[in-house]
mmCIF file of C-alpha atoms in Angstrom:
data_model
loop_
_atom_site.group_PDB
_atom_site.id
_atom_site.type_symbol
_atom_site.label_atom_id
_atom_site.label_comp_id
_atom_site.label_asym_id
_atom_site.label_seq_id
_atom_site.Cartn_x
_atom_site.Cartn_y
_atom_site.Cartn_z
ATOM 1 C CA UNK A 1 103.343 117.207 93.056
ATOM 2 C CA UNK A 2 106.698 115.478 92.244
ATOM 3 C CA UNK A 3 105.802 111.688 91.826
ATOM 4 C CA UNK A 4 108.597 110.138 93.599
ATOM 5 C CA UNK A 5 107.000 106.533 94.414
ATOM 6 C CA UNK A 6 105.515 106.412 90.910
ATOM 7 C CA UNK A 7 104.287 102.900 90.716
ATOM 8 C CA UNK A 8 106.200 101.828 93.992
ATOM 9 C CA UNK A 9 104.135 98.960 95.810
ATOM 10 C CA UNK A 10 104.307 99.882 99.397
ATOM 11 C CA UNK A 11 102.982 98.233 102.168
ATOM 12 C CA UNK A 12 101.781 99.929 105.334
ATOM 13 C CA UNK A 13 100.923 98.562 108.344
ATOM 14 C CA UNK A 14 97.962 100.485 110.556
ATOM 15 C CA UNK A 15 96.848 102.422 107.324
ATOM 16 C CA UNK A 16 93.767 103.360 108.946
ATOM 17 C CA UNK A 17 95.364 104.566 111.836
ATOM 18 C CA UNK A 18 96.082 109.004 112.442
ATOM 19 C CA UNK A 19 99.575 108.756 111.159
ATOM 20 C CA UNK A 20 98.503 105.797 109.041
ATOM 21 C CA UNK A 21 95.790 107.597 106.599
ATOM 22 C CA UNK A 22 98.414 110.538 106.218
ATOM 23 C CA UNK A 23 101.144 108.089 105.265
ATOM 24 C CA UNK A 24 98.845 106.467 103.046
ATOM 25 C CA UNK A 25 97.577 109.471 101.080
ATOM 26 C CA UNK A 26 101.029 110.566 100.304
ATOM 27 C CA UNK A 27 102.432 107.794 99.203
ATOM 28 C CA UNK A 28 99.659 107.618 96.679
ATOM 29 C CA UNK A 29 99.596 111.763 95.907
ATOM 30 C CA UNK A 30 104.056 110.673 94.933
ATOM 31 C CA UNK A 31 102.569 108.153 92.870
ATOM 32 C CA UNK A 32 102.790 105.031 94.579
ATOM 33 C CA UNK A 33 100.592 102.189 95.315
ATOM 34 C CA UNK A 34 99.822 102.387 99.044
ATOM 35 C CA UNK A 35 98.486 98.648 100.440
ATOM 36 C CA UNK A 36 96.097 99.403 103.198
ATOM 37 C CA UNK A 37 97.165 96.878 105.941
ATOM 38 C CA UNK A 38 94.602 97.020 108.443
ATOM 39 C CA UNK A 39 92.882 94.984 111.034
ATOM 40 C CA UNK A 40 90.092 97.217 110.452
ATOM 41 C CA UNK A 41 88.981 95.818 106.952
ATOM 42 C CA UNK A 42 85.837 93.136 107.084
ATOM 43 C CA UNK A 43 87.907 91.873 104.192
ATOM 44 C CA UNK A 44 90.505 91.848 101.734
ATOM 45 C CA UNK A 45 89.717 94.080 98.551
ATOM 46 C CA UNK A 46 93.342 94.745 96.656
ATOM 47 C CA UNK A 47 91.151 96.199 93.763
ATOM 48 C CA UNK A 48 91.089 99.427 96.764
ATOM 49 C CA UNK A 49 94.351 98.734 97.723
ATOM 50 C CA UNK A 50 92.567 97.244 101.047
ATOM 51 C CA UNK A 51 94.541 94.405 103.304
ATOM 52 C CA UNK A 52 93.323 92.771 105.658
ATOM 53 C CA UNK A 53 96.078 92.131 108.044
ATOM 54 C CA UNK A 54 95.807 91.629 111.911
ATOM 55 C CA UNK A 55 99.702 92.044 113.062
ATOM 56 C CA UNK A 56 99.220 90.073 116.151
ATOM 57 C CA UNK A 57 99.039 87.398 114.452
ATOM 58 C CA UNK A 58 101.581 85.253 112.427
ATOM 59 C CA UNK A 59 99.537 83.921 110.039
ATOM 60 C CA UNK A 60 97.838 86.876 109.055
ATOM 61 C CA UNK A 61 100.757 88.374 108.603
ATOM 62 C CA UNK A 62 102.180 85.938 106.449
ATOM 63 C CA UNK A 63 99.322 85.603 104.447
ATOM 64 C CA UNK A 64 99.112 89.311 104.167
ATOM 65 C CA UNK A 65 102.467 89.583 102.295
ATOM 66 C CA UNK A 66 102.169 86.725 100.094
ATOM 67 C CA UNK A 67 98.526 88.074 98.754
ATOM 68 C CA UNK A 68 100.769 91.277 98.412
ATOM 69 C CA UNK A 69 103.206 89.970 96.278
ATOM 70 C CA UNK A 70 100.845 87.811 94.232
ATOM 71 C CA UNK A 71 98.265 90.521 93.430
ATOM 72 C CA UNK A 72 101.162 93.220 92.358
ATOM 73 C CA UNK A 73 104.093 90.940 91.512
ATOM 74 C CA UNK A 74 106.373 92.922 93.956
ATOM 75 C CA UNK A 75 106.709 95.200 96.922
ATOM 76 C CA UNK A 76 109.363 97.939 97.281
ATOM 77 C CA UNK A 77 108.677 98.579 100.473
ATOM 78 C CA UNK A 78 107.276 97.915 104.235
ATOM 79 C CA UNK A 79 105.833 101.218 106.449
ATOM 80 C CA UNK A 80 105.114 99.531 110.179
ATOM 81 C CA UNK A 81 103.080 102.002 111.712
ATOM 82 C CA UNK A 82 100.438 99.563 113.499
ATOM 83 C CA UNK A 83 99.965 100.214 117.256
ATOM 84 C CA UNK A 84 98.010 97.502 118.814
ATOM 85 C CA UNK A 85 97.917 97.352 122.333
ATOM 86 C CA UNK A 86 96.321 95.970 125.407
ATOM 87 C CA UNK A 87 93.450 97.426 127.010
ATOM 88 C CA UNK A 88 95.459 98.298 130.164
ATOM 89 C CA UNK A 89 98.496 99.466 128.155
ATOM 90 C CA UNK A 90 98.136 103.093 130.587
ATOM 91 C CA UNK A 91 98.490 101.300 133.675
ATOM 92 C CA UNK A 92 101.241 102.506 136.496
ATOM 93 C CA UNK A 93 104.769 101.178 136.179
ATOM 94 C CA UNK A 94 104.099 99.672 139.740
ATOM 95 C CA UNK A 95 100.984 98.439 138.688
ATOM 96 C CA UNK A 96 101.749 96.867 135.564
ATOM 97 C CA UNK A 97 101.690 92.815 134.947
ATOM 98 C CA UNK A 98 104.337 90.922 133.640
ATOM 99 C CA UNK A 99 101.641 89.738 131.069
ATOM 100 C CA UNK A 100 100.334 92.594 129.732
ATOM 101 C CA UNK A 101 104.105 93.650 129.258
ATOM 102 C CA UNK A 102 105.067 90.730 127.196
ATOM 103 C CA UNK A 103 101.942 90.882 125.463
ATOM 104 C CA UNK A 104 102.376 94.830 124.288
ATOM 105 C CA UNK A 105 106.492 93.816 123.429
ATOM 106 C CA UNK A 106 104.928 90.802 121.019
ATOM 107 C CA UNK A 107 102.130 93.005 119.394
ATOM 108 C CA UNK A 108 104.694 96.061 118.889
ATOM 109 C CA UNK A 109 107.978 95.252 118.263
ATOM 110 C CA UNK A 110 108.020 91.359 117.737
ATOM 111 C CA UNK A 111 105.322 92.160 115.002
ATOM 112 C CA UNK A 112 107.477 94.643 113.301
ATOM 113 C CA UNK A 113 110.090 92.146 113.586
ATOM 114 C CA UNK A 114 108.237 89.541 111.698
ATOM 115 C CA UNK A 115 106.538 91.719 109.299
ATOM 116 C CA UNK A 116 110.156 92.757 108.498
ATOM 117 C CA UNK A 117 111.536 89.331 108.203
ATOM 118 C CA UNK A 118 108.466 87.986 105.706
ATOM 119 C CA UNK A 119 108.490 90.715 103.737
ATOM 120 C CA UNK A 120 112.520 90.832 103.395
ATOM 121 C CA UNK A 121 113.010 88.129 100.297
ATOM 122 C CA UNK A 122 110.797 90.462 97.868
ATOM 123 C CA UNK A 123 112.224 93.381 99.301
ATOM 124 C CA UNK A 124 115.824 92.077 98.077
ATOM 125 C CA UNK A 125 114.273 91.578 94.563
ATOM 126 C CA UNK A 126 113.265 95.441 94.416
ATOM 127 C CA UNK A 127 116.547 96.473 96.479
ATOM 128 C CA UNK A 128 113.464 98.030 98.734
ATOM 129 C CA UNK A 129 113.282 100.218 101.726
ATOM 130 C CA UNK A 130 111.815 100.042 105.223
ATOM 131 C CA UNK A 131 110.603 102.946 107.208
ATOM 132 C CA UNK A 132 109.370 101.959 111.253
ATOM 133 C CA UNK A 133 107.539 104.313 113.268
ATOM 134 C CA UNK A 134 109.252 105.447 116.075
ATOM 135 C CA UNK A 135 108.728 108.571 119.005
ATOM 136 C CA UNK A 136 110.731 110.722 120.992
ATOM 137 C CA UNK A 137 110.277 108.397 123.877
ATOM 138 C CA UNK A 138 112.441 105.901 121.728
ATOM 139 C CA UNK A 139 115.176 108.823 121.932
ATOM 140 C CA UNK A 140 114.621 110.333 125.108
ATOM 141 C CA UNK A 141 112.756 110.475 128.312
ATOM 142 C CA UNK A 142 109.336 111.671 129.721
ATOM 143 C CA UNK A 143 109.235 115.485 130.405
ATOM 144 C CA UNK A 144 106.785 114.519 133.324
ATOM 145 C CA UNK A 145 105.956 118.090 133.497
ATOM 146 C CA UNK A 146 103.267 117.996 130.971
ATOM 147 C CA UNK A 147 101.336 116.031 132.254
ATOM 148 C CA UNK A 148 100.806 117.416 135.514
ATOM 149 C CA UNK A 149 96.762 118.137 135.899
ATOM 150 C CA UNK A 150 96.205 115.897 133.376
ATOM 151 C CA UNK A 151 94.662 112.024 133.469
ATOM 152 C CA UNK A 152 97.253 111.093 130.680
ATOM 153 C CA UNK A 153 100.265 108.280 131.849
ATOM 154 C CA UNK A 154 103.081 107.934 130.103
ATOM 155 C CA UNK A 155 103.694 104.596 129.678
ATOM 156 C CA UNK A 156 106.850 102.241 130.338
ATOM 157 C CA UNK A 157 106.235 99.834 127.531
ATOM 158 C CA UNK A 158 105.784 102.375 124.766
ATOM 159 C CA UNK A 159 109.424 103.592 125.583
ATOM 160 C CA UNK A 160 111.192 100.814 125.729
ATOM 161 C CA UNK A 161 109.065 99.071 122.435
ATOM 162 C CA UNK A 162 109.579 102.422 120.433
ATOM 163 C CA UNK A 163 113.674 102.387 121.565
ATOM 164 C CA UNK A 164 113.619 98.591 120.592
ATOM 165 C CA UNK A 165 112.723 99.598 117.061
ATOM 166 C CA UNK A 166 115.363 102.453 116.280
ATOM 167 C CA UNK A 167 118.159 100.239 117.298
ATOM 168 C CA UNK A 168 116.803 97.257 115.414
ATOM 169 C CA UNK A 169 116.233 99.170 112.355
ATOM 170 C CA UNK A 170 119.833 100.181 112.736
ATOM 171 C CA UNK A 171 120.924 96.441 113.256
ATOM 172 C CA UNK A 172 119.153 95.665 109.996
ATOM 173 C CA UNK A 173 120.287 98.569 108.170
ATOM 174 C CA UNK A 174 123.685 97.406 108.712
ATOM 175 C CA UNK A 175 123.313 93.745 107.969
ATOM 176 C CA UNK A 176 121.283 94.523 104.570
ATOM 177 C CA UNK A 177 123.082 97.524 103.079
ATOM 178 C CA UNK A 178 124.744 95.196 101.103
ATOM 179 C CA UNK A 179 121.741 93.579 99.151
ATOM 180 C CA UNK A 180 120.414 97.110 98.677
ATOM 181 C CA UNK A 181 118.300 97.682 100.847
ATOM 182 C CA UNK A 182 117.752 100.623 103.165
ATOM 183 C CA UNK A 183 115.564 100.796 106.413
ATOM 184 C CA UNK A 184 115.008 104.082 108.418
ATOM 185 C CA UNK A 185 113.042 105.330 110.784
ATOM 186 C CA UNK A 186 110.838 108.338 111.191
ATOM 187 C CA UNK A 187 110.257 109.122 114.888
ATOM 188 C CA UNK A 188 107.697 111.465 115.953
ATOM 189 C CA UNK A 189 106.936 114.299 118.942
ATOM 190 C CA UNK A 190 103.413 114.814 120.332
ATOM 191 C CA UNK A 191 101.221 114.775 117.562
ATOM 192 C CA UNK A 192 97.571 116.605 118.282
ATOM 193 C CA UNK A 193 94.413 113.573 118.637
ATOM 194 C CA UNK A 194 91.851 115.938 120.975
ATOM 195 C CA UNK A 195 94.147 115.237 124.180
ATOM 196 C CA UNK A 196 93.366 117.273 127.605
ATOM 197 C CA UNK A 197 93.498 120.774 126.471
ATOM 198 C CA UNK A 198 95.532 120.882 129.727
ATOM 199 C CA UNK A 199 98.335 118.398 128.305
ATOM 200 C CA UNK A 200 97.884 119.922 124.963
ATOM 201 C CA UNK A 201 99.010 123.586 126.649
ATOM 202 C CA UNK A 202 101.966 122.035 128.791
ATOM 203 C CA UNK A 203 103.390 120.420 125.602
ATOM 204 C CA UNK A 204 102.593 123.605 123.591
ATOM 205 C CA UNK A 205 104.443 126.073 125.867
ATOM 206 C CA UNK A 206 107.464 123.737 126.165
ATOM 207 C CA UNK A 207 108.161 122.604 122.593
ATOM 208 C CA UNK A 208 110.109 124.860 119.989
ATOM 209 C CA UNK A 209 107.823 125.900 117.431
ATOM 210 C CA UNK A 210 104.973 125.729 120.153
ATOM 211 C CA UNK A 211 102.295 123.440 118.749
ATOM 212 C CA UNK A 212 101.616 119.730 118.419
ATOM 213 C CA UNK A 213 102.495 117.869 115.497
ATOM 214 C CA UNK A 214 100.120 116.802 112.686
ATOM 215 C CA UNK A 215 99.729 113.815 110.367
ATOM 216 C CA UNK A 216 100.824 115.658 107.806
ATOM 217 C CA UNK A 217 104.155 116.630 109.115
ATOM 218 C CA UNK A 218 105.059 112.692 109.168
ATOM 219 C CA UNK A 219 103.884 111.559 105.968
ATOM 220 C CA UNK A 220 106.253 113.375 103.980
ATOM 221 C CA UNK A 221 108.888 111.769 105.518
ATOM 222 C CA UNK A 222 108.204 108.539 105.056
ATOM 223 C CA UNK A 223 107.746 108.979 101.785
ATOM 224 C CA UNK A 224 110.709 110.654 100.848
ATOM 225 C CA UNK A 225 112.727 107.694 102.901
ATOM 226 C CA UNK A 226 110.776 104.939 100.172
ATOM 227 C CA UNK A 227 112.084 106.799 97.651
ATOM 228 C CA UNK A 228 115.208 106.841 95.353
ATOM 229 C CA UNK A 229 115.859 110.849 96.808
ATOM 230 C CA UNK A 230 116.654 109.069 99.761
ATOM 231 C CA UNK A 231 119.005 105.986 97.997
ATOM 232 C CA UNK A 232 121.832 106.594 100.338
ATOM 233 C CA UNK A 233 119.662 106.997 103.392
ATOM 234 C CA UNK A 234 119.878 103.950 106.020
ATOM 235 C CA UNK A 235 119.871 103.230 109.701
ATOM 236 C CA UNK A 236 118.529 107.049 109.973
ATOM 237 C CA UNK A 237 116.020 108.232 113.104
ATOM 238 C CA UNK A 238 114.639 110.952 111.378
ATOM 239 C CA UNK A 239 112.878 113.262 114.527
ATOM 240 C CA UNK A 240 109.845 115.270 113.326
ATOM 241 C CA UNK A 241 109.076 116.902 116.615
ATOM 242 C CA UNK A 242 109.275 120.401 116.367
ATOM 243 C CA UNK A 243 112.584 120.913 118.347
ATOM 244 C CA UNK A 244 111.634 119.036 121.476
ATOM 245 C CA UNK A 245 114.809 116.718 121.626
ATOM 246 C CA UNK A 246 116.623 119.861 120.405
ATOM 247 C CA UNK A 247 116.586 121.408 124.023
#
């Protein structure tokens, strides 16, 4: 396998996550050094590339990056991929508190904001790349369709968080072409996590090549946009999604 991160330090956010162990094993199959960011850990452990890092909060976010940058001596580049959210985060548009909205915009997209922001001045040493995690639902709307028979919601604040981030990362990859660095995003379609085998049929029938997505369909991606293959790749929404905004 082509080692196109060799010795890249990239941190990524939610690394324990279903899209987040995928990301992470490919960056470090291209032969980069993949910084585990995750609320998960009981600790720090950079020896196993392990981070703890809880992106709701400021200071452990802060903290996070600077440990970063001290233990390697740089970072090239910043995967947010984290997806914390409220325990009520499925609740009905009608039904949904101002609250718990503000709280799921700060823990989404104001986090990727200021993981972005702290992480920029070692970025512009590196001339470094972002990738954000984005969705269909940050492109388009819900096919209600499929989820018809189904317990699943599709939910208001995931939409307009997820659309938040593409045109941010475009905002950014405009103001910092010119110190070299390059932020994307890669935006998935359904990807397969046991759903309803109801759901899992409606999608299934409707999109193109007629299954769910995998981890493994993502990672590639995002690894591709850290590297140099991709040095004249910014402001970019990459859709892996099997043809379902094609139609």
């Amino acid at each position: 396998m082509s080692e196109i991160l060799k010795d890249k330090v990239i941190l990524v956010t939610g690394g324990e996550g279903l899209i987040g162990k995928a990301i992470i094993e490919d960056i470090s199959a291209k032969g980069g050094i993949a910084v585990n960011a995750d609320v998960v850990f009981a600790q720090t452990n950079l020896e196993k590339n392990e981070l703890y890092m809880d992106i709701t909060d400021e200071k452990s976010i802060l903290d996070g990056i600077l440990l970063t940058k001290e233990h390697y001596g740089k970072i090239d580049g910043l995967v947010n991929n984290a997806y914390p959210r409220t325990k009520d985060f499925g609740a009905e548009f009608e039904e949904l508190e101002l609250e718990s909205w503000n709280r799921n915009i700060s823990y989404q997209l104001s986090s990727t904001f200021y993981c972005i922001q702290k992480t920029l001045p070692f970025l512009k040493e590196t001339k470094g790349s972002i990738v954000n995690l984005g969705s269909i639902y940050g492109v388009v709307g819900n096919d209600l369709s499929i989820y018809e028979n189904t317990d699943i919601n599709p939910v208001a604040p995931y939409a307009a968080i997820k659309g938040g981030i593409i045109n941010l990362s475009r905002y950014l990859a405009s103001y910092y072409g010119p110190a070299g660095i390059r932020v994307n995003v890669v935006s998935p379609g359904g990807i397969f996590n046991n759903q309803d085998p109801v759901f899992v049929a409606n999608y299934e029938n409707k999109v193109p090549m007629k299954r769910m997505g995998k981890p493994s369909d993502i990672a590639p991606a995002v690894s591709f946009l850290l590297s140099n293959e991709a040095q004249y790749i910014t402001g970019q929404n990459l859709l892996i999604d099997g043809g379902w905004t094609a139609i």
